[in-house]
Short mmCIF file of C-alpha atoms and ligand atoms in Angstrom, two decimals:
data_model
loop_
_atom_site.label_atom_id
_atom_site.label_comp_id
_atom_site.label_asym_id
_atom_site.label_seq_id
_atom_site.Cartn_x
_atom_site.Cartn_y
_atom_site.Cartn_z
CA MET N 295 -31.20 72.54 139.64
CA GLU N 296 -27.81 72.42 137.92
CA LEU N 297 -28.87 72.56 134.32
CA LEU N 298 -31.98 73.08 132.22
CA ILE N 299 -31.85 72.42 128.48
CA LYS N 300 -34.93 73.92 126.89
CA ASN N 301 -36.82 73.63 123.61
CA GLY N 302 -34.50 71.15 121.92
CA THR N 303 -35.60 68.19 119.82
CA ILE N 304 -34.89 65.25 122.12
CA ILE N 305 -33.78 62.15 120.28
CA THR N 306 -33.86 58.67 121.76
CA ALA N 307 -33.52 55.34 119.97
CA SER N 308 -37.27 55.24 119.51
CA GLU N 309 -38.65 58.78 119.71
CA SER N 310 -38.07 62.39 118.67
CA TYR N 311 -39.95 65.22 120.38
CA VAL N 312 -39.50 68.83 121.45
CA GLY N 313 -38.96 69.17 125.19
CA ASP N 314 -36.90 70.32 128.14
CA ILE N 315 -34.44 68.30 130.23
CA ALA N 316 -33.63 69.18 133.83
CA VAL N 317 -30.42 67.92 135.40
CA ASP N 318 -29.33 67.77 139.01
CA SER N 319 -26.42 66.02 140.73
CA GLY N 320 -25.27 64.79 137.32
CA LYS N 321 -28.52 62.93 136.58
CA ILE N 322 -31.54 63.62 134.40
CA VAL N 323 -34.26 64.40 136.94
CA CYS N 324 -37.12 65.61 134.80
CA ILE N 325 -38.16 65.72 131.13
CA GLY N 326 -41.17 67.71 130.02
CA THR N 327 -42.38 70.68 128.02
CA GLY N 328 -42.40 74.26 129.23
CA LEU N 329 -40.57 73.33 132.45
CA SER N 330 -40.29 76.39 134.68
CA ILE N 331 -37.52 75.34 137.00
CA GLU N 332 -34.72 77.58 138.25
CA ALA N 333 -31.33 76.33 137.20
CA ASP N 334 -27.70 77.45 137.50
CA ARG N 335 -27.36 77.13 133.74
CA VAL N 336 -30.20 77.42 131.25
CA VAL N 337 -29.50 76.48 127.65
CA ASP N 338 -31.88 77.31 124.83
CA ALA N 339 -31.61 74.41 122.39
CA ALA N 340 -34.34 75.58 120.00
CA GLY N 341 -33.53 74.37 116.49
CA LYS N 342 -30.95 71.93 117.86
CA LEU N 343 -31.08 68.21 118.53
CA VAL N 344 -30.52 66.94 122.05
CA LEU N 345 -28.92 63.50 122.04
CA PRO N 346 -27.52 61.03 124.57
CA GLY N 347 -23.71 61.10 124.65
CA ALA N 348 -22.16 58.49 122.41
CA ILE N 349 -20.40 55.42 123.79
CA ASP N 350 -17.35 54.44 121.76
CA ALA N 351 -17.22 50.74 122.65
CA HIS N 352 -13.84 50.21 120.95
CA THR N 353 -10.72 52.29 121.55
CA HIS N 354 -7.04 51.49 122.10
CA LEU N 355 -5.53 54.32 124.14
CA ALA N 356 -1.80 54.26 124.90
CA MET N 357 -1.72 50.77 123.43
CA PRO N 358 1.69 49.14 123.03
CA PHE N 359 1.45 47.81 119.48
CA GLY N 360 3.43 47.50 116.26
CA GLY N 361 6.74 48.38 117.95
CA THR N 362 5.40 51.60 119.47
CA VAL N 363 2.49 52.93 121.51
CA SER N 364 -0.70 54.35 119.99
CA ALA N 365 -0.52 58.14 119.76
CA ASP N 366 -3.52 59.01 121.92
CA GLY N 367 -3.11 58.39 125.61
CA TYR N 368 -5.93 58.60 128.13
CA LEU N 369 -5.75 62.40 128.29
CA SER N 370 -5.77 63.30 124.62
CA GLY N 371 -7.96 60.37 123.61
CA THR N 372 -10.71 61.21 126.07
CA LYS N 373 -10.42 64.94 125.33
CA ALA N 374 -10.99 64.15 121.66
CA ALA N 375 -13.89 61.90 122.66
CA ALA N 376 -15.61 64.75 124.54
CA CYS N 377 -15.16 67.06 121.54
CA GLY N 378 -16.87 64.51 119.29
CA GLY N 379 -19.84 63.97 121.60
CA VAL N 380 -18.52 60.71 123.08
CA THR N 381 -19.12 60.63 126.83
CA THR N 382 -17.96 57.06 127.52
CA VAL N 383 -15.06 55.19 125.95
CA PHE N 384 -14.24 51.53 126.26
CA ASP N 385 -10.55 50.75 126.31
CA TYR N 386 -8.89 47.35 125.92
CA PRO N 387 -6.34 46.49 128.63
CA MET N 388 -4.34 43.42 127.62
CA GLN N 389 -3.77 40.56 130.03
CA ARG N 390 -0.30 39.15 129.38
CA LYS N 391 1.41 35.86 130.20
CA GLY N 392 1.21 35.00 133.89
CA LYS N 393 -0.80 38.12 134.77
CA GLY N 394 -4.26 38.18 136.30
CA ILE N 395 -7.31 39.91 134.88
CA LEU N 396 -7.84 42.22 137.84
CA GLU N 397 -4.22 43.27 138.11
CA THR N 398 -4.23 44.05 134.39
CA VAL N 399 -7.36 46.13 134.61
CA GLU N 400 -6.36 47.87 137.83
CA ALA N 401 -3.02 48.89 136.32
CA ARG N 402 -4.77 50.52 133.36
CA LYS N 403 -7.37 52.10 135.62
CA ALA N 404 -4.59 53.73 137.66
CA LEU N 405 -3.24 55.32 134.46
CA CYS N 406 -6.63 56.33 133.14
CA ASP N 407 -8.22 57.67 136.32
CA PRO N 408 -6.26 60.94 136.73
CA GLU N 409 -6.43 61.73 133.01
CA ALA N 410 -9.90 60.69 131.87
CA CYS N 411 -11.96 63.56 130.52
CA VAL N 412 -14.97 61.31 129.82
CA ASP N 413 -16.25 58.20 131.59
CA TYR N 414 -14.50 54.97 130.74
CA ALA N 415 -14.94 51.22 130.90
CA PHE N 416 -12.70 48.27 130.05
CA HIS N 417 -13.06 45.11 128.02
CA CYS N 418 -10.15 42.89 129.11
CA ILE N 419 -8.20 41.12 126.35
CA ILE N 420 -7.28 37.58 127.39
CA THR N 421 -4.02 36.31 125.86
CA ASP N 422 -2.90 33.64 128.35
CA LEU N 423 -5.67 31.59 129.86
CA ASN N 424 -3.95 30.02 132.82
CA GLU N 425 -6.27 27.23 133.95
CA ASP N 426 -5.18 27.35 137.58
CA THR N 427 -5.77 30.98 138.24
CA LEU N 428 -7.31 32.89 135.41
CA LEU N 429 -10.45 30.81 135.00
CA ASP N 430 -11.30 31.56 138.63
CA GLU N 431 -10.88 35.26 138.03
CA PHE N 432 -13.78 35.76 135.66
CA GLU N 433 -16.32 36.01 138.47
CA ALA N 434 -14.13 38.48 140.38
CA ALA N 435 -13.64 40.56 137.24
CA VAL N 436 -17.38 40.69 136.65
CA GLU N 437 -17.86 41.70 140.27
CA TYR N 438 -15.40 44.55 139.56
CA GLY N 439 -17.56 45.66 136.64
CA ILE N 440 -15.70 44.03 133.77
CA THR N 441 -18.55 42.27 131.97
CA SER N 442 -16.79 41.73 128.64
CA PHE N 443 -13.60 39.99 127.59
CA LYS N 444 -11.86 39.93 124.25
CA CYS N 445 -10.05 37.28 122.26
CA PHE N 446 -7.86 37.99 119.27
CA LEU N 447 -8.10 35.19 116.70
CA VAL N 448 -5.10 36.83 115.02
CA TYR N 449 -1.76 38.42 116.01
CA LYS N 450 -0.15 35.04 116.64
CA LYS N 451 3.46 36.22 116.37
CA GLU N 452 2.66 39.16 118.63
CA GLY N 453 1.62 36.70 121.36
CA MET N 454 -1.91 38.06 121.48
CA MET N 455 -3.83 35.30 119.67
CA VAL N 456 -5.80 32.54 121.38
CA ASP N 457 -6.51 29.16 119.77
CA ASP N 458 -10.01 27.79 119.27
CA GLY N 459 -9.91 25.70 122.45
CA THR N 460 -9.08 28.76 124.51
CA LEU N 461 -11.75 30.78 122.74
CA VAL N 462 -14.36 28.19 123.68
CA LYS N 463 -13.20 28.19 127.31
CA VAL N 464 -13.46 31.97 127.42
CA LEU N 465 -16.89 31.88 125.76
CA LEU N 466 -18.13 29.40 128.37
CA LYS N 467 -16.54 31.05 131.35
CA ALA N 468 -17.75 34.50 130.32
CA LYS N 469 -21.27 33.17 129.82
CA GLU N 470 -21.26 31.51 133.25
CA ALA N 471 -20.15 34.79 134.83
CA GLY N 472 -22.84 36.84 133.02
CA ALA N 473 -20.32 38.44 130.65
CA ILE N 474 -19.84 38.55 126.88
CA THR N 475 -16.87 37.66 124.68
CA ASN N 476 -15.66 40.08 122.01
CA ILE N 477 -13.57 38.79 119.15
CA HIS N 478 -11.30 40.23 116.49
CA ALA N 479 -11.75 37.80 113.61
CA GLU N 480 -9.01 37.19 111.05
CA ASN N 481 -7.14 33.99 110.17
CA PRO N 482 -3.41 34.38 111.00
CA ASP N 483 -2.19 31.39 108.99
CA LEU N 484 -3.74 32.67 105.79
CA ILE N 485 -2.28 36.12 106.42
CA ASP N 486 1.21 34.70 107.03
CA LEU N 487 1.01 32.57 103.91
CA ASN N 488 0.01 35.56 101.82
CA ILE N 489 2.70 37.78 103.32
CA GLU N 490 5.37 35.18 102.65
CA THR N 491 4.32 34.93 99.01
CA PHE N 492 4.14 38.70 98.50
CA LYS N 493 7.50 39.28 100.12
CA LYS N 494 9.15 36.73 97.85
CA GLU N 495 7.61 38.52 94.90
CA GLY N 496 8.76 41.93 96.16
CA LYS N 497 5.17 43.10 96.60
CA THR N 498 5.47 45.37 99.61
CA SER N 499 3.20 48.38 99.03
CA PRO N 500 0.17 49.03 101.31
CA TRP N 501 -2.10 47.53 98.66
CA TYR N 502 -0.65 44.14 99.72
CA HIS N 503 -1.77 44.77 103.26
CA TYR N 504 -5.29 44.45 101.87
CA LEU N 505 -4.42 41.53 99.59
CA SER N 506 -2.82 39.64 102.48
CA ARG N 507 -6.03 40.05 104.52
CA PRO N 508 -8.83 40.00 101.92
CA GLU N 509 -12.51 39.26 102.54
CA PHE N 510 -12.18 35.49 103.04
CA VAL N 511 -9.44 35.88 105.67
CA GLU N 512 -11.87 37.73 107.89
CA ALA N 513 -14.91 35.68 106.87
CA GLU N 514 -13.30 32.37 107.85
CA ALA N 515 -12.62 33.61 111.36
CA ASP N 516 -16.01 35.30 111.71
CA LYS N 517 -17.73 32.07 110.74
CA ARG N 518 -15.54 29.99 113.04
CA ALA N 519 -16.32 32.24 115.99
CA VAL N 520 -20.02 32.19 115.17
CA HIS N 521 -19.84 28.40 114.94
CA TRP N 522 -18.24 28.07 118.39
CA ALA N 523 -20.58 30.59 120.00
CA LYS N 524 -23.57 28.72 118.58
CA SER N 525 -22.16 25.35 119.60
CA VAL N 526 -21.86 26.35 123.25
CA ASP N 527 -24.73 28.85 123.13
CA ALA N 528 -22.61 31.67 124.51
CA PRO N 529 -22.91 35.40 123.82
CA LEU N 530 -20.55 36.77 121.20
CA TYR N 531 -19.75 40.30 120.04
CA ILE N 532 -17.80 40.58 116.79
CA VAL N 533 -15.78 43.79 116.74
CA HIS N 534 -15.06 45.87 113.64
CA MET N 535 -16.96 43.72 111.14
CA ALA N 536 -15.70 44.66 107.69
CA ASP N 537 -16.66 41.86 105.30
CA LYS N 538 -19.94 40.78 103.74
CA GLU N 539 -19.60 37.01 104.11
CA GLY N 540 -18.80 37.15 107.82
CA LEU N 541 -21.53 39.71 108.36
CA GLU N 542 -24.07 37.44 106.70
CA ALA N 543 -23.04 34.48 108.88
CA ALA N 544 -23.36 36.55 112.05
CA ILE N 545 -26.74 37.95 111.01
CA ALA N 546 -28.03 34.47 110.14
CA ALA N 547 -27.07 33.22 113.63
CA LYS N 548 -28.63 36.27 115.24
CA LEU N 549 -31.85 35.70 113.32
CA GLU N 550 -31.84 32.08 114.52
CA GLY N 551 -32.01 33.55 118.03
CA TYR N 552 -28.39 33.34 119.17
CA ASP N 553 -26.95 36.03 121.39
CA ILE N 554 -24.65 37.39 118.70
CA TYR N 555 -23.88 41.07 118.18
CA VAL N 556 -22.07 42.89 115.41
CA GLU N 557 -20.06 46.10 115.53
CA THR N 558 -18.73 47.97 112.52
CA CYS N 559 -16.72 51.19 112.28
CA PRO N 560 -17.05 54.41 110.26
CA GLN N 561 -13.88 53.63 108.26
CA TYR N 562 -15.51 50.50 106.80
CA LEU N 563 -18.63 52.48 105.92
CA GLU N 564 -16.70 55.32 104.28
CA PHE N 565 -13.72 53.79 102.48
CA THR N 566 -12.96 50.76 100.35
CA CYS N 567 -9.70 48.90 99.85
CA ASP N 568 -8.90 51.37 97.06
CA VAL N 569 -7.41 53.67 99.72
CA TYR N 570 -4.41 51.33 99.85
CA LYS N 571 -3.54 52.34 96.28
CA ARG N 572 -3.18 55.97 97.32
CA GLU N 573 0.13 57.70 97.87
CA ASP N 574 -0.72 57.94 101.57
CA GLY N 575 -2.16 54.40 101.62
CA ARG N 576 -0.07 53.42 104.65
CA ASN N 577 -2.02 55.88 106.81
CA PHE N 578 -5.14 53.75 106.24
CA VAL N 579 -3.46 50.52 107.33
CA CYS N 580 -5.53 48.96 110.06
CA SER N 581 -6.67 45.42 110.67
CA PRO N 582 -8.98 44.23 109.39
CA PRO N 583 -8.37 46.38 106.32
CA MET N 584 -11.07 48.20 104.42
CA LYS N 585 -12.68 45.80 101.95
CA GLY N 586 -14.34 46.00 98.53
CA GLN N 587 -17.49 47.89 97.52
CA GLU N 588 -19.72 44.82 98.02
CA SER N 589 -18.74 44.57 101.66
CA LYS N 590 -19.19 48.30 102.16
CA ASP N 591 -22.68 48.09 100.64
CA ALA N 592 -23.56 45.10 102.83
CA LEU N 593 -22.42 46.95 105.94
CA TRP N 594 -24.53 49.98 105.07
CA ALA N 595 -27.55 47.75 104.38
CA ALA N 596 -27.13 46.16 107.83
CA VAL N 597 -26.72 49.57 109.45
CA GLN N 598 -29.95 50.60 107.77
CA ASN N 599 -32.00 47.44 108.39
CA GLY N 600 -31.10 47.05 112.06
CA THR N 601 -28.95 43.92 111.89
CA ILE N 602 -25.72 45.66 112.85
CA ASP N 603 -25.89 46.47 116.54
CA THR N 604 -23.22 49.10 117.16
CA VAL N 605 -20.84 51.45 115.41
CA ALA N 606 -17.56 52.10 117.28
CA THR N 607 -14.16 53.27 116.09
CA ASP N 608 -11.21 50.98 116.91
CA HIS N 609 -9.45 54.30 117.56
CA CYS N 610 -5.75 53.50 117.49
CA PRO N 611 -3.80 56.29 115.76
CA PHE N 612 -0.09 56.36 115.05
CA GLN N 613 2.10 59.28 114.02
CA SER N 614 3.18 59.78 110.41
CA TYR N 615 6.81 58.89 111.14
CA GLU N 616 5.61 55.58 112.59
CA LYS N 617 3.40 54.86 109.60
CA ASP N 618 6.45 55.70 107.45
CA TRP N 619 8.32 52.71 108.90
CA GLY N 620 6.34 50.71 106.40
CA LYS N 621 6.85 52.92 103.36
CA ASP N 622 8.69 50.11 101.60
CA ASP N 623 7.26 47.18 103.55
CA PHE N 624 3.60 47.12 104.54
CA THR N 625 4.26 44.61 107.33
CA LYS N 626 6.16 47.30 109.26
CA ILE N 627 3.26 49.77 109.35
CA PRO N 628 1.70 50.00 112.83
CA ASN N 629 -1.95 49.00 112.39
CA GLY N 630 -4.60 51.49 113.36
CA CYS N 631 -6.33 54.78 112.55
CA ALA N 632 -7.97 57.68 114.35
CA GLY N 633 -11.70 57.93 114.84
CA VAL N 634 -13.03 58.65 118.32
CA GLU N 635 -13.80 62.32 117.58
CA ASN N 636 -15.41 61.46 114.25
CA LEU N 637 -17.79 58.64 115.23
CA TYR N 638 -20.88 60.58 116.27
CA PRO N 639 -20.50 63.41 113.72
CA TYR N 640 -20.11 60.81 110.96
CA MET N 641 -23.15 58.73 111.92
CA LEU N 642 -25.28 61.80 112.66
CA SER N 643 -24.28 63.27 109.32
CA ALA N 644 -25.50 60.05 107.70
CA ALA N 645 -28.78 60.66 109.50
CA ASN N 646 -28.84 64.29 108.38
CA GLU N 647 -28.39 63.11 104.80
CA GLY N 648 -31.30 60.67 105.19
CA LYS N 649 -29.31 57.42 105.04
CA ILE N 650 -30.56 56.43 108.50
CA THR N 651 -32.77 58.12 111.07
CA PHE N 652 -31.33 60.13 113.97
CA ASN N 653 -32.98 57.55 116.24
CA ARG N 654 -31.01 54.79 114.57
CA ALA N 655 -27.76 56.76 114.91
CA VAL N 656 -28.48 57.10 118.64
CA GLU N 657 -29.30 53.40 118.91
CA LEU N 658 -26.06 52.36 117.17
CA CYS N 659 -23.73 54.78 118.95
CA SER N 660 -25.26 54.98 122.42
CA THR N 661 -28.29 52.91 123.39
CA ASN N 662 -27.17 49.54 122.05
CA PRO N 663 -23.59 49.65 123.39
CA ALA N 664 -25.00 50.62 126.81
CA LYS N 665 -27.41 47.67 126.73
CA ILE N 666 -25.00 45.08 125.33
CA PHE N 667 -22.24 45.98 127.77
CA GLY N 668 -24.31 46.63 130.89
CA CYS N 669 -23.81 50.39 131.34
CA ALA N 670 -26.97 50.87 133.39
CA GLY N 671 -26.69 54.65 133.73
CA LYS N 672 -25.86 55.38 130.11
CA GLY N 673 -27.27 55.25 126.61
CA SER N 674 -30.53 57.15 126.79
CA LEU N 675 -32.15 60.45 127.65
CA THR N 676 -34.50 59.21 130.34
CA VAL N 677 -35.11 60.23 133.93
CA GLY N 678 -32.61 58.63 136.28
CA LYS N 679 -29.82 58.22 133.70
CA ASP N 680 -26.54 60.10 133.79
CA ALA N 681 -26.87 63.52 132.17
CA ASP N 682 -24.51 62.65 129.31
CA ILE N 683 -25.96 64.97 126.71
CA VAL N 684 -24.92 66.29 123.32
CA ILE N 685 -26.44 69.37 121.74
CA TYR N 686 -26.17 69.08 117.99
CA ASP N 687 -26.63 71.72 115.33
CA PRO N 688 -28.02 69.97 112.23
CA THR N 689 -27.29 73.03 110.08
CA LYS N 690 -23.61 73.41 110.87
CA ASP N 691 -21.25 71.90 108.30
CA PHE N 692 -17.81 70.90 109.48
CA THR N 693 -14.77 69.83 107.49
CA ILE N 694 -12.54 67.48 109.44
CA SER N 695 -8.85 68.30 109.52
CA VAL N 696 -6.03 67.32 111.83
CA SER N 697 -5.87 70.98 112.85
CA ASN N 698 -9.42 71.03 114.25
CA MET N 699 -9.22 67.68 116.07
CA HIS N 700 -8.24 67.39 119.74
CA SER N 701 -6.04 64.28 119.63
CA ASP N 702 -2.25 63.97 119.75
CA TYR N 703 -1.82 62.52 116.27
CA ASP N 704 -0.37 64.45 113.33
CA HIS N 705 -2.62 63.19 110.53
CA THR N 706 -6.06 61.69 110.09
CA ILE N 707 -7.68 59.43 107.53
CA TRP N 708 -10.69 61.76 107.81
CA GLU N 709 -8.79 64.82 106.51
CA GLY N 710 -11.06 66.87 104.21
CA LYS N 711 -14.24 64.98 104.95
CA THR N 712 -17.20 67.34 105.37
CA VAL N 713 -19.94 66.25 107.73
CA HIS N 714 -23.35 67.88 107.73
CA GLY N 715 -24.34 68.89 111.24
CA TYR N 716 -21.99 68.97 114.23
CA PRO N 717 -22.06 68.75 118.03
CA VAL N 718 -21.94 72.19 119.65
CA GLN N 719 -21.90 71.14 123.29
CA THR N 720 -21.21 67.96 125.25
CA TYR N 721 -22.24 67.50 128.88
CA LEU N 722 -20.80 64.70 130.98
CA ARG N 723 -22.93 63.97 134.04
CA GLY N 724 -24.30 67.50 133.75
CA LYS N 725 -20.93 69.23 133.40
CA LEU N 726 -20.07 71.08 130.18
CA VAL N 727 -16.95 69.44 128.73
CA TYR N 728 -17.08 70.65 125.12
CA ASP N 729 -18.31 74.01 123.87
CA ASN N 730 -18.27 75.07 120.21
CA GLY N 731 -14.92 73.69 119.15
CA GLU N 732 -13.23 73.95 122.55
CA PHE N 733 -12.55 71.32 125.16
CA VAL N 734 -13.71 72.86 128.47
CA GLY N 735 -13.66 69.78 130.68
CA GLU N 736 -11.23 68.63 133.28
CA PRO N 737 -8.79 65.73 133.26
CA GLY N 738 -9.80 63.30 136.00
CA TYR N 739 -13.49 64.20 135.89
CA GLY N 740 -14.12 61.03 133.86
CA GLN N 741 -15.15 58.08 136.03
CA TYR N 742 -14.81 54.34 135.80
CA VAL N 743 -18.10 52.76 134.68
CA LYS N 744 -18.81 49.68 136.78
CA ARG N 745 -20.96 47.50 134.61
CA ILE N 746 -23.83 45.15 135.41
CA PRO N 747 -23.61 41.47 134.40
CA LYS N 748 -26.42 39.75 132.50
CA LYS N 749 -27.77 37.35 135.09
N1 DUC X 1381 -6.37 46.60 114.71
C1 DUC X 1381 -5.83 47.77 114.47
O1 DUC X 1381 -5.82 48.21 113.32
N2 DUC X 1381 -5.29 48.45 115.49
C2 DUC X 1381 -5.34 48.04 116.83
C3 DUC X 1381 -5.67 46.66 117.04
C4 DUC X 1381 -6.36 46.02 115.92
O2 DUC X 1381 -6.88 44.95 116.05
ZN1 ZN X 1382 -9.15 44.40 116.35
ZN1 ZN X 1383 -9.36 47.09 118.18
#
């Protein structure tokens, strides 16, 4: 046997119990109590929690965006993931004009493969739905293990947005192929109108980033996407939900029985739009922006009552000098913040503080993303699954600082935040990749996760 983790409190989405986990050939082969099995490595996890590795279903690594490229590439981004207890990341390759889905994904896979320190999967962003070729490619992409596609309902000038007709075609085609459509919901015309007005009035501080994309800008697009998904009865996954009105529309459709899923991110649970009034407000500029207290409260309520399905990060950091491009003009700030290393500690800390259960934290950060996106070997501590395991010390406090993170960025919106409890070890398919503050894995050990379609 490769590994035996003994006496830990094993947490799944539905149960918590003290037990032992035996691992061989990268898989969980046995779970029990008092297992007396010889193993190359025996870990005493008494007093610790033993959790399935988290799946960050939303990252942008080495993403060309905002006139630059996001600061974490596949190496540093996946290293940081491992150190935060994330054993699978989803990245978003972007299909561009005239390009196919498979060639887009394969190009990113070639970059990721030698560097990945954790397992990885791709949602492919569709920006140019060429009727002659691309529509035929959905089946082939699903065959390749890409069972989710993404549409931006915003970023029109950047050439990334799709119109409603294209969205509906993608929804239908994805459904037919057994895949799901992810959407980023904001209304570009409203944003442009607001920006034009603010610029004329000389209102250019980061606070106007929020005011150009307030609650109703997101809610309109959320509701439109929900409307189309309902109309054609196709599965829909709304990424980084940040506003109450859109959240309520998505939950209502879900409760009516539609295949609609909602993701939110730690930044929307922690901060409000007030951060844009701070001196370093530009560092918090991401889209959608953080919203008001009412939205934050609604998101927490949905995290607590089970109507939000996943928490992921939208990890897309930029360096301070790049954020500074927008010091005097918020429209020049590259959009995005860091988060992949903070996701699991943040949600588990919420559990430690009693806001949610540890089981719910596991469900949101691991079990549900595995189920929604067809990662058959991931998301749970059960026999036969990959041995993606986090050992967590619920008594260890940790104050987040850029100096104790493992990414390539030079600042973090999480600076100074103390979380209660912290991962002490991360195993990826049975191999130790993170040990008490240190990355101990190997670039290239991370593998592509070929996903299973829903049909
Ligand atoms: N929003 C961001 O803030 N960054 C990356 C892409 C996105 O939609
Ligand atoms: Zn987005
Ligand atoms: Zn994103």
